[in-house]
């Protein structure tokens, strides 16, 4: 999408939002309408649940990471051997070592690529689940606090309508409660 298209889409969204908010002011004149804003990116970045998910992923992938480190060390050792003893090695021995180094380098690159792809896939799966969980928690918080409208994107949100910190506190409390025996 071009920049012009994005700007037009944003302007249209703002116009719709302003129209909606103006209609709420008419309703608000008759009764109090409670509006809030939550920064979802901040929730994802600071929620204790996010940290727990990332730690679990690190633990899940630690064995494969150790294998890759061992492969790197083996490759480095063979490279040092070739560097140090290459001049005094026989032609065939040197060629075999160079071939082994090339093969291990390819295996290492393949392993690193597979590791990164697998880690990215699992991280994205876990973050999608986490995002759904956090949005459910936000909805529960907003409902229990009596909010009529909750926004997750805004050009500006004053401190009076920004409830991100309050939601984070609730997430921390629920995380601590679920961690307690």
mmCIF file with all atom_site columns, C-alpha atoms in Angstrom:
data_model
loop_
_atom_site.group_PDB
_atom_site.id
_atom_site.type_symbol
_atom_site.label_atom_id
_atom_site.label_alt_id
_atom_site.label_comp_id
_atom_site.label_asym_id
_atom_site.label_entity_id
_atom_site.label_seq_id
_atom_site.pdbx_PDB_ins_code
_atom_site.Cartn_x
_atom_site.Cartn_y
_atom_site.Cartn_z
_atom_site.occupancy
_atom_site.B_iso_or_equiv
_atom_site.pdbx_formal_charge
_atom_site.auth_seq_id
_atom_site.auth_comp_id
_atom_site.auth_asym_id
_atom_site.auth_atom_id
_atom_site.pdbx_PDB_model_num
ATOM 1   C CA . UNK A 1 1   ? 0.000   0.000   0.000  1.00 0.00 ? 1   UNK A CA 1
ATOM 2   C CA . UNK A 1 2   ? 1.367   3.415   -0.919 1.00 0.00 ? 2   UNK A CA 1
ATOM 3   C CA . UNK A 1 3   ? 1.981   6.181   1.591  1.00 0.00 ? 3   UNK A CA 1
ATOM 4   C CA . UNK A 1 4   ? -0.882  8.156   0.069  1.00 0.00 ? 4   UNK A CA 1
ATOM 5   C CA . UNK A 1 5   ? -3.186  5.154   0.544  1.00 0.00 ? 5   UNK A CA 1
ATOM 6   C CA . UNK A 1 6   ? -2.070  4.712   4.144  1.00 0.00 ? 6   UNK A CA 1
ATOM 7   C CA . UNK A 1 7   ? -2.633  8.389   4.888  1.00 0.00 ? 7   UNK A CA 1
ATOM 8   C CA . UNK A 1 8   ? -6.079  8.265   3.283  1.00 0.00 ? 8   UNK A CA 1
ATOM 9   C CA . UNK A 1 9   ? -6.949  5.154   5.309  1.00 0.00 ? 9   UNK A CA 1
ATOM 10  C CA . UNK A 1 10  ? -5.707  6.825   8.512  1.00 0.00 ? 10  UNK A CA 1
ATOM 11  C CA . UNK A 1 11  ? -7.639  10.016  7.802  1.00 0.00 ? 11  UNK A CA 1
ATOM 12  C CA . UNK A 1 12  ? -10.789 8.012   7.082  1.00 0.00 ? 12  UNK A CA 1
ATOM 13  C CA . UNK A 1 13  ? -10.295 6.109   10.345 1.00 0.00 ? 13  UNK A CA 1
ATOM 14  C CA . UNK A 1 14  ? -9.837  9.346   12.255 1.00 0.00 ? 14  UNK A CA 1
ATOM 15  C CA . UNK A 1 15  ? -12.964 10.834  10.670 1.00 0.00 ? 15  UNK A CA 1
ATOM 16  C CA . UNK A 1 16  ? -14.987 7.769   11.648 1.00 0.00 ? 16  UNK A CA 1
ATOM 17  C CA . UNK A 1 17  ? -13.541 7.875   15.164 1.00 0.00 ? 17  UNK A CA 1
ATOM 18  C CA . UNK A 1 18  ? -14.266 11.596  15.542 1.00 0.00 ? 18  UNK A CA 1
ATOM 19  C CA . UNK A 1 19  ? -17.815 11.045  14.302 1.00 0.00 ? 19  UNK A CA 1
ATOM 20  C CA . UNK A 1 20  ? -18.239 8.204   16.735 1.00 0.00 ? 20  UNK A CA 1
ATOM 21  C CA . UNK A 1 21  ? -16.841 10.245  19.605 1.00 0.00 ? 21  UNK A CA 1
ATOM 22  C CA . UNK A 1 22  ? -19.113 13.156  18.708 1.00 0.00 ? 22  UNK A CA 1
ATOM 23  C CA . UNK A 1 23  ? -22.076 10.826  18.805 1.00 0.00 ? 23  UNK A CA 1
ATOM 24  C CA . UNK A 1 24  ? -20.878 9.627   22.198 1.00 0.00 ? 24  UNK A CA 1
ATOM 25  C CA . UNK A 1 25  ? -20.799 13.184  23.492 1.00 0.00 ? 25  UNK A CA 1
ATOM 26  C CA . UNK A 1 26  ? -24.502 13.418  22.724 1.00 0.00 ? 26  UNK A CA 1
ATOM 27  C CA . UNK A 1 27  ? -25.028 10.155  24.596 1.00 0.00 ? 27  UNK A CA 1
ATOM 28  C CA . UNK A 1 28  ? -22.571 11.355  27.214 1.00 0.00 ? 28  UNK A CA 1
ATOM 29  C CA . UNK A 1 29  ? -24.701 14.420  27.844 1.00 0.00 ? 29  UNK A CA 1
ATOM 30  C CA . UNK A 1 30  ? -27.481 12.057  28.877 1.00 0.00 ? 30  UNK A CA 1
ATOM 31  C CA . UNK A 1 31  ? -25.316 9.591   30.817 1.00 0.00 ? 31  UNK A CA 1
ATOM 32  C CA . UNK A 1 32  ? -21.640 9.123   31.632 1.00 0.00 ? 32  UNK A CA 1
ATOM 33  C CA . UNK A 1 33  ? -19.705 7.182   28.997 1.00 0.00 ? 33  UNK A CA 1
ATOM 34  C CA . UNK A 1 34  ? -16.457 5.734   30.255 1.00 0.00 ? 34  UNK A CA 1
ATOM 35  C CA . UNK A 1 35  ? -13.712 5.617   27.598 1.00 0.00 ? 35  UNK A CA 1
ATOM 36  C CA . UNK A 1 36  ? -10.260 4.155   28.057 1.00 0.00 ? 36  UNK A CA 1
ATOM 37  C CA . UNK A 1 37  ? -7.081  3.506   26.119 1.00 0.00 ? 37  UNK A CA 1
ATOM 38  C CA . UNK A 1 38  ? -4.662  0.611   26.458 1.00 0.00 ? 38  UNK A CA 1
ATOM 39  C CA . UNK A 1 39  ? -1.256  0.341   24.780 1.00 0.00 ? 39  UNK A CA 1
ATOM 40  C CA . UNK A 1 40  ? -1.123  -3.297  23.630 1.00 0.00 ? 40  UNK A CA 1
ATOM 41  C CA . UNK A 1 41  ? 2.548   -3.089  22.610 1.00 0.00 ? 41  UNK A CA 1
ATOM 42  C CA . UNK A 1 42  ? 3.470   -1.907  26.097 1.00 0.00 ? 42  UNK A CA 1
ATOM 43  C CA . UNK A 1 43  ? 1.439   -4.740  27.620 1.00 0.00 ? 43  UNK A CA 1
ATOM 44  C CA . UNK A 1 44  ? 3.193   -7.310  25.425 1.00 0.00 ? 44  UNK A CA 1
ATOM 45  C CA . UNK A 1 45  ? 6.577   -5.851  26.285 1.00 0.00 ? 45  UNK A CA 1
ATOM 46  C CA . UNK A 1 46  ? 6.117   -5.508  30.040 1.00 0.00 ? 46  UNK A CA 1
ATOM 47  C CA . UNK A 1 47  ? 3.671   -8.211  31.083 1.00 0.00 ? 47  UNK A CA 1
ATOM 48  C CA . UNK A 1 48  ? 5.189   -10.865 33.349 1.00 0.00 ? 48  UNK A CA 1
ATOM 49  C CA . UNK A 1 49  ? 3.450   -13.459 31.191 1.00 0.00 ? 49  UNK A CA 1
ATOM 50  C CA . UNK A 1 50  ? 5.614   -12.362 28.242 1.00 0.00 ? 50  UNK A CA 1
ATOM 51  C CA . UNK A 1 51  ? 8.768   -12.856 30.269 1.00 0.00 ? 51  UNK A CA 1
ATOM 52  C CA . UNK A 1 52  ? 7.576   -16.298 31.362 1.00 0.00 ? 52  UNK A CA 1
ATOM 53  C CA . UNK A 1 53  ? 6.875   -17.309 27.757 1.00 0.00 ? 53  UNK A CA 1
ATOM 54  C CA . UNK A 1 54  ? 10.295  -16.115 26.599 1.00 0.00 ? 54  UNK A CA 1
ATOM 55  C CA . UNK A 1 55  ? 12.041  -18.002 29.414 1.00 0.00 ? 55  UNK A CA 1
ATOM 56  C CA . UNK A 1 56  ? 10.122  -21.170 28.545 1.00 0.00 ? 56  UNK A CA 1
ATOM 57  C CA . UNK A 1 57  ? 11.157  -20.810 24.903 1.00 0.00 ? 57  UNK A CA 1
ATOM 58  C CA . UNK A 1 58  ? 14.798  -20.357 25.917 1.00 0.00 ? 58  UNK A CA 1
ATOM 59  C CA . UNK A 1 59  ? 14.605  -23.538 27.987 1.00 0.00 ? 59  UNK A CA 1
ATOM 60  C CA . UNK A 1 60  ? 12.885  -25.420 25.151 1.00 0.00 ? 60  UNK A CA 1
ATOM 61  C CA . UNK A 1 61  ? 15.586  -24.470 22.642 1.00 0.00 ? 61  UNK A CA 1
ATOM 62  C CA . UNK A 1 62  ? 18.599  -24.639 24.987 1.00 0.00 ? 62  UNK A CA 1
ATOM 63  C CA . UNK A 1 63  ? 19.611  -28.212 24.009 1.00 0.00 ? 63  UNK A CA 1
ATOM 64  C CA . UNK A 1 64  ? 19.684  -27.353 20.308 1.00 0.00 ? 64  UNK A CA 1
ATOM 65  C CA . UNK A 1 65  ? 21.582  -24.170 21.067 1.00 0.00 ? 65  UNK A CA 1
ATOM 66  C CA . UNK A 1 66  ? 24.199  -26.193 22.961 1.00 0.00 ? 66  UNK A CA 1
ATOM 67  C CA . UNK A 1 67  ? 24.531  -28.537 19.957 1.00 0.00 ? 67  UNK A CA 1
ATOM 68  C CA . UNK A 1 68  ? 25.161  -25.556 17.683 1.00 0.00 ? 68  UNK A CA 1
ATOM 69  C CA . UNK A 1 69  ? 27.782  -24.167 20.070 1.00 0.00 ? 69  UNK A CA 1
ATOM 70  C CA . UNK A 1 70  ? 29.496  -27.578 20.128 1.00 0.00 ? 70  UNK A CA 1
ATOM 71  C CA . UNK A 1 71  ? 29.475  -27.671 16.318 1.00 0.00 ? 71  UNK A CA 1
ATOM 72  C CA . UNK A 1 72  ? 30.996  -24.169 16.215 1.00 0.00 ? 72  UNK A CA 1
ATOM 73  C CA . UNK A 1 73  ? 33.717  -25.164 18.649 1.00 0.00 ? 73  UNK A CA 1
ATOM 74  C CA . UNK A 1 74  ? 34.520  -28.311 16.663 1.00 0.00 ? 74  UNK A CA 1
ATOM 75  C CA . UNK A 1 75  ? 34.694  -26.319 13.446 1.00 0.00 ? 75  UNK A CA 1
ATOM 76  C CA . UNK A 1 76  ? 36.873  -23.692 15.089 1.00 0.00 ? 76  UNK A CA 1
ATOM 77  C CA . UNK A 1 77  ? 39.216  -26.403 16.414 1.00 0.00 ? 77  UNK A CA 1
ATOM 78  C CA . UNK A 1 78  ? 39.589  -27.969 12.978 1.00 0.00 ? 78  UNK A CA 1
ATOM 79  C CA . UNK A 1 79  ? 40.201  -24.551 11.445 1.00 0.00 ? 79  UNK A CA 1
ATOM 80  C CA . UNK A 1 80  ? 42.921  -23.853 13.998 1.00 0.00 ? 80  UNK A CA 1
ATOM 81  C CA . UNK A 1 81  ? 44.476  -27.262 13.312 1.00 0.00 ? 81  UNK A CA 1
ATOM 82  C CA . UNK A 1 82  ? 44.509  -26.529 9.579  1.00 0.00 ? 82  UNK A CA 1
ATOM 83  C CA . UNK A 1 83  ? 45.995  -23.083 10.198 1.00 0.00 ? 83  UNK A CA 1
ATOM 84  C CA . UNK A 1 84  ? 48.643  -24.381 12.571 1.00 0.00 ? 84  UNK A CA 1
ATOM 85  C CA . UNK A 1 85  ? 49.570  -27.708 10.949 1.00 0.00 ? 85  UNK A CA 1
ATOM 86  C CA . UNK A 1 86  ? 48.441  -27.229 7.340  1.00 0.00 ? 86  UNK A CA 1
ATOM 87  C CA . UNK A 1 87  ? 51.937  -26.541 6.041  1.00 0.00 ? 87  UNK A CA 1
ATOM 88  C CA . UNK A 1 88  ? 53.386  -29.750 7.518  1.00 0.00 ? 88  UNK A CA 1
ATOM 89  C CA . UNK A 1 89  ? 50.429  -32.035 6.668  1.00 0.00 ? 89  UNK A CA 1
ATOM 90  C CA . UNK A 1 90  ? 50.488  -34.429 3.798  1.00 0.00 ? 90  UNK A CA 1
ATOM 91  C CA . UNK A 1 91  ? 48.545  -33.414 0.690  1.00 0.00 ? 91  UNK A CA 1
ATOM 92  C CA . UNK A 1 92  ? 45.788  -35.994 1.211  1.00 0.00 ? 92  UNK A CA 1
ATOM 93  C CA . UNK A 1 93  ? 45.469  -35.324 4.948  1.00 0.00 ? 93  UNK A CA 1
ATOM 94  C CA . UNK A 1 94  ? 45.212  -31.591 4.328  1.00 0.00 ? 94  UNK A CA 1
ATOM 95  C CA . UNK A 1 95  ? 42.584  -32.081 1.569  1.00 0.00 ? 95  UNK A CA 1
ATOM 96  C CA . UNK A 1 96  ? 40.539  -34.351 3.870  1.00 0.00 ? 96  UNK A CA 1
ATOM 97  C CA . UNK A 1 97  ? 40.653  -31.797 6.680  1.00 0.00 ? 97  UNK A CA 1
ATOM 98  C CA . UNK A 1 98  ? 39.619  -28.987 4.319  1.00 0.00 ? 98  UNK A CA 1
ATOM 99  C CA . UNK A 1 99  ? 36.731  -31.131 3.038  1.00 0.00 ? 99  UNK A CA 1
ATOM 100 C CA . UNK A 1 100 ? 35.670  -31.914 6.623  1.00 0.00 ? 100 UNK A CA 1
ATOM 101 C CA . UNK A 1 101 ? 35.757  -28.202 7.466  1.00 0.00 ? 101 UNK A CA 1
ATOM 102 C CA . UNK A 1 102 ? 33.606  -27.320 4.424  1.00 0.00 ? 102 UNK A CA 1
ATOM 103 C CA . UNK A 1 103 ? 31.118  -30.086 5.250  1.00 0.00 ? 103 UNK A CA 1
ATOM 104 C CA . UNK A 1 104 ? 30.899  -29.062 8.901  1.00 0.00 ? 104 UNK A CA 1
ATOM 105 C CA . UNK A 1 105 ? 30.508  -25.410 7.880  1.00 0.00 ? 105 UNK A CA 1
ATOM 106 C CA . UNK A 1 106 ? 27.541  -26.356 5.650  1.00 0.00 ? 106 UNK A CA 1
ATOM 107 C CA . UNK A 1 107 ? 26.038  -28.506 8.422  1.00 0.00 ? 107 UNK A CA 1
ATOM 108 C CA . UNK A 1 108 ? 26.499  -25.685 10.913 1.00 0.00 ? 108 UNK A CA 1
ATOM 109 C CA . UNK A 1 109 ? 24.868  -23.132 8.613  1.00 0.00 ? 109 UNK A CA 1
ATOM 110 C CA . UNK A 1 110 ? 21.966  -25.508 7.976  1.00 0.00 ? 110 UNK A CA 1
ATOM 111 C CA . UNK A 1 111 ? 21.558  -26.182 11.704 1.00 0.00 ? 111 UNK A CA 1
ATOM 112 C CA . UNK A 1 112 ? 21.649  -22.479 12.546 1.00 0.00 ? 112 UNK A CA 1
ATOM 113 C CA . UNK A 1 113 ? 19.058  -21.691 9.859  1.00 0.00 ? 113 UNK A CA 1
ATOM 114 C CA . UNK A 1 114 ? 16.774  -24.508 11.018 1.00 0.00 ? 114 UNK A CA 1
ATOM 115 C CA . UNK A 1 115 ? 17.179  -23.410 14.632 1.00 0.00 ? 115 UNK A CA 1
ATOM 116 C CA . UNK A 1 116 ? 16.326  -19.798 13.804 1.00 0.00 ? 116 UNK A CA 1
ATOM 117 C CA . UNK A 1 117 ? 13.298  -20.796 11.712 1.00 0.00 ? 117 UNK A CA 1
ATOM 118 C CA . UNK A 1 118 ? 11.991  -23.183 14.367 1.00 0.00 ? 118 UNK A CA 1
ATOM 119 C CA . UNK A 1 119 ? 12.564  -20.645 17.134 1.00 0.00 ? 119 UNK A CA 1
ATOM 120 C CA . UNK A 1 120 ? 10.787  -17.905 15.153 1.00 0.00 ? 120 UNK A CA 1
ATOM 121 C CA . UNK A 1 121 ? 7.820   -20.175 14.451 1.00 0.00 ? 121 UNK A CA 1
ATOM 122 C CA . UNK A 1 122 ? 7.472   -21.192 18.117 1.00 0.00 ? 122 UNK A CA 1
ATOM 123 C CA . UNK A 1 123 ? 7.947   -17.611 19.321 1.00 0.00 ? 123 UNK A CA 1
ATOM 124 C CA . UNK A 1 124 ? 5.253   -16.376 16.935 1.00 0.00 ? 124 UNK A CA 1
ATOM 125 C CA . UNK A 1 125 ? 2.892   -19.161 18.059 1.00 0.00 ? 125 UNK A CA 1
ATOM 126 C CA . UNK A 1 126 ? 3.462   -18.350 21.715 1.00 0.00 ? 126 UNK A CA 1
ATOM 127 C CA . UNK A 1 127 ? 3.179   -14.600 21.184 1.00 0.00 ? 127 UNK A CA 1
ATOM 128 C CA . UNK A 1 128 ? -0.116  -15.070 19.325 1.00 0.00 ? 128 UNK A CA 1
ATOM 129 C CA . UNK A 1 129 ? -1.475  -17.105 22.249 1.00 0.00 ? 129 UNK A CA 1
ATOM 130 C CA . UNK A 1 130 ? -0.141  -14.549 24.680 1.00 0.00 ? 130 UNK A CA 1
ATOM 131 C CA . UNK A 1 131 ? -1.682  -11.678 22.761 1.00 0.00 ? 131 UNK A CA 1
ATOM 132 C CA . UNK A 1 132 ? -5.081  -13.389 22.860 1.00 0.00 ? 132 UNK A CA 1
ATOM 133 C CA . UNK A 1 133 ? -4.676  -13.987 26.599 1.00 0.00 ? 133 UNK A CA 1
ATOM 134 C CA . UNK A 1 134 ? -3.692  -10.363 27.230 1.00 0.00 ? 134 UNK A CA 1
ATOM 135 C CA . UNK A 1 135 ? -6.621  -9.054  25.190 1.00 0.00 ? 135 UNK A CA 1
ATOM 136 C CA . UNK A 1 136 ? -8.969  -11.274 27.196 1.00 0.00 ? 136 UNK A CA 1
ATOM 137 C CA . UNK A 1 137 ? -7.480  -9.885  30.393 1.00 0.00 ? 137 UNK A CA 1
ATOM 138 C CA . UNK A 1 138 ? -7.926  -6.343  29.066 1.00 0.00 ? 138 UNK A CA 1
ATOM 139 C CA . UNK A 1 139 ? -11.570 -7.081  28.249 1.00 0.00 ? 139 UNK A CA 1
ATOM 140 C CA . UNK A 1 140 ? -12.155 -8.530  31.715 1.00 0.00 ? 140 UNK A CA 1
ATOM 141 C CA . UNK A 1 141 ? -10.499 -5.488  33.296 1.00 0.00 ? 141 UNK A CA 1
ATOM 142 C CA . UNK A 1 142 ? -12.488 -3.041  31.168 1.00 0.00 ? 142 UNK A CA 1
ATOM 143 C CA . UNK A 1 143 ? -15.757 -4.822  31.849 1.00 0.00 ? 143 UNK A CA 1
ATOM 144 C CA . UNK A 1 144 ? -15.180 -5.018  35.598 1.00 0.00 ? 144 UNK A CA 1
ATOM 145 C CA . UNK A 1 145 ? -14.121 -1.355  35.727 1.00 0.00 ? 145 UNK A CA 1
ATOM 146 C CA . UNK A 1 146 ? -17.255 -0.292  33.825 1.00 0.00 ? 146 UNK A CA 1
ATOM 147 C CA . UNK A 1 147 ? -15.697 0.941   30.574 1.00 0.00 ? 147 UNK A CA 1
ATOM 148 C CA . UNK A 1 148 ? -18.066 1.517   27.668 1.00 0.00 ? 148 UNK A CA 1
ATOM 149 C CA . UNK A 1 149 ? -15.341 1.906   25.037 1.00 0.00 ? 149 UNK A CA 1
ATOM 150 C CA . UNK A 1 150 ? -11.732 0.812   25.088 1.00 0.00 ? 150 UNK A CA 1
ATOM 151 C CA . UNK A 1 151 ? -9.299  1.819   22.316 1.00 0.00 ? 151 UNK A CA 1
ATOM 152 C CA . UNK A 1 152 ? -5.992  0.195   21.509 1.00 0.00 ? 152 UNK A CA 1
ATOM 153 C CA . UNK A 1 153 ? -4.843  2.739   18.923 1.00 0.00 ? 153 UNK A CA 1
ATOM 154 C CA . UNK A 1 154 ? -4.961  6.472   19.263 1.00 0.00 ? 154 UNK A CA 1
ATOM 155 C CA . UNK A 1 155 ? -3.056  9.489   18.058 1.00 0.00 ? 155 UNK A CA 1
ATOM 156 C CA . UNK A 1 156 ? -3.135  10.819  21.614 1.00 0.00 ? 156 UNK A CA 1
ATOM 157 C CA . UNK A 1 157 ? -4.399  9.456   24.914 1.00 0.00 ? 157 UNK A CA 1
ATOM 158 C CA . UNK A 1 158 ? -4.210  11.501  28.093 1.00 0.00 ? 158 UNK A CA 1
ATOM 159 C CA . UNK A 1 159 ? -3.276  9.938   31.377 1.00 0.00 ? 159 UNK A CA 1
ATOM 160 C CA . UNK A 1 160 ? -6.888  10.059  32.496 1.00 0.00 ? 160 UNK A CA 1
ATOM 161 C CA . UNK A 1 161 ? -8.004  7.566   29.829 1.00 0.00 ? 161 UNK A CA 1
ATOM 162 C CA . UNK A 1 162 ? -4.771  5.538   29.523 1.00 0.00 ? 162 UNK A CA 1
ATOM 163 C CA . UNK A 1 163 ? -5.352  2.440   31.643 1.00 0.00 ? 163 UNK A CA 1
ATOM 164 C CA . UNK A 1 164 ? -2.276  0.506   30.483 1.00 0.00 ? 164 UNK A CA 1
ATOM 165 C CA . UNK A 1 165 ? -0.505  0.713   33.856 1.00 0.00 ? 165 UNK A CA 1
ATOM 166 C CA . UNK A 1 166 ? -3.619  -0.430  35.715 1.00 0.00 ? 166 UNK A CA 1
ATOM 167 C CA . UNK A 1 167 ? -3.969  -3.413  33.383 1.00 0.00 ? 167 UNK A CA 1
ATOM 168 C CA . UNK A 1 168 ? -0.267  -4.220  33.869 1.00 0.00 ? 168 UNK A CA 1
ATOM 169 C CA . UNK A 1 169 ? -0.768  -4.213  37.646 1.00 0.00 ? 169 UNK A CA 1
ATOM 170 C CA . UNK A 1 170 ? -3.683  -6.633  37.253 1.00 0.00 ? 170 UNK A CA 1
ATOM 171 C CA . UNK A 1 171 ? -1.576  -8.864  34.984 1.00 0.00 ? 171 UNK A CA 1
ATOM 172 C CA . UNK A 1 172 ? 1.216   -8.861  37.574 1.00 0.00 ? 172 UNK A CA 1
ATOM 173 C CA . UNK A 1 173 ? -1.257  -9.766  40.321 1.00 0.00 ? 173 UNK A CA 1
ATOM 174 C CA . UNK A 1 174 ? -2.794  -12.592 38.295 1.00 0.00 ? 174 UNK A CA 1
ATOM 175 C CA . UNK A 1 175 ? 0.683   -13.849 37.356 1.00 0.00 ? 175 UNK A CA 1
ATOM 176 C CA . UNK A 1 176 ? 1.783   -13.811 40.994 1.00 0.00 ? 176 UNK A CA 1
ATOM 177 C CA . UNK A 1 177 ? -1.438  -15.537 42.051 1.00 0.00 ? 177 UNK A CA 1
ATOM 178 C CA . UNK A 1 178 ? -1.009  -18.306 39.470 1.00 0.00 ? 178 UNK A CA 1
ATOM 179 C CA . UNK A 1 179 ? 2.668   -18.760 40.442 1.00 0.00 ? 179 UNK A CA 1
ATOM 180 C CA . UNK A 1 180 ? 1.890   -19.031 44.170 1.00 0.00 ? 180 UNK A CA 1
ATOM 181 C CA . UNK A 1 181 ? 1.500   -22.623 45.436 1.00 0.00 ? 181 UNK A CA 1
#
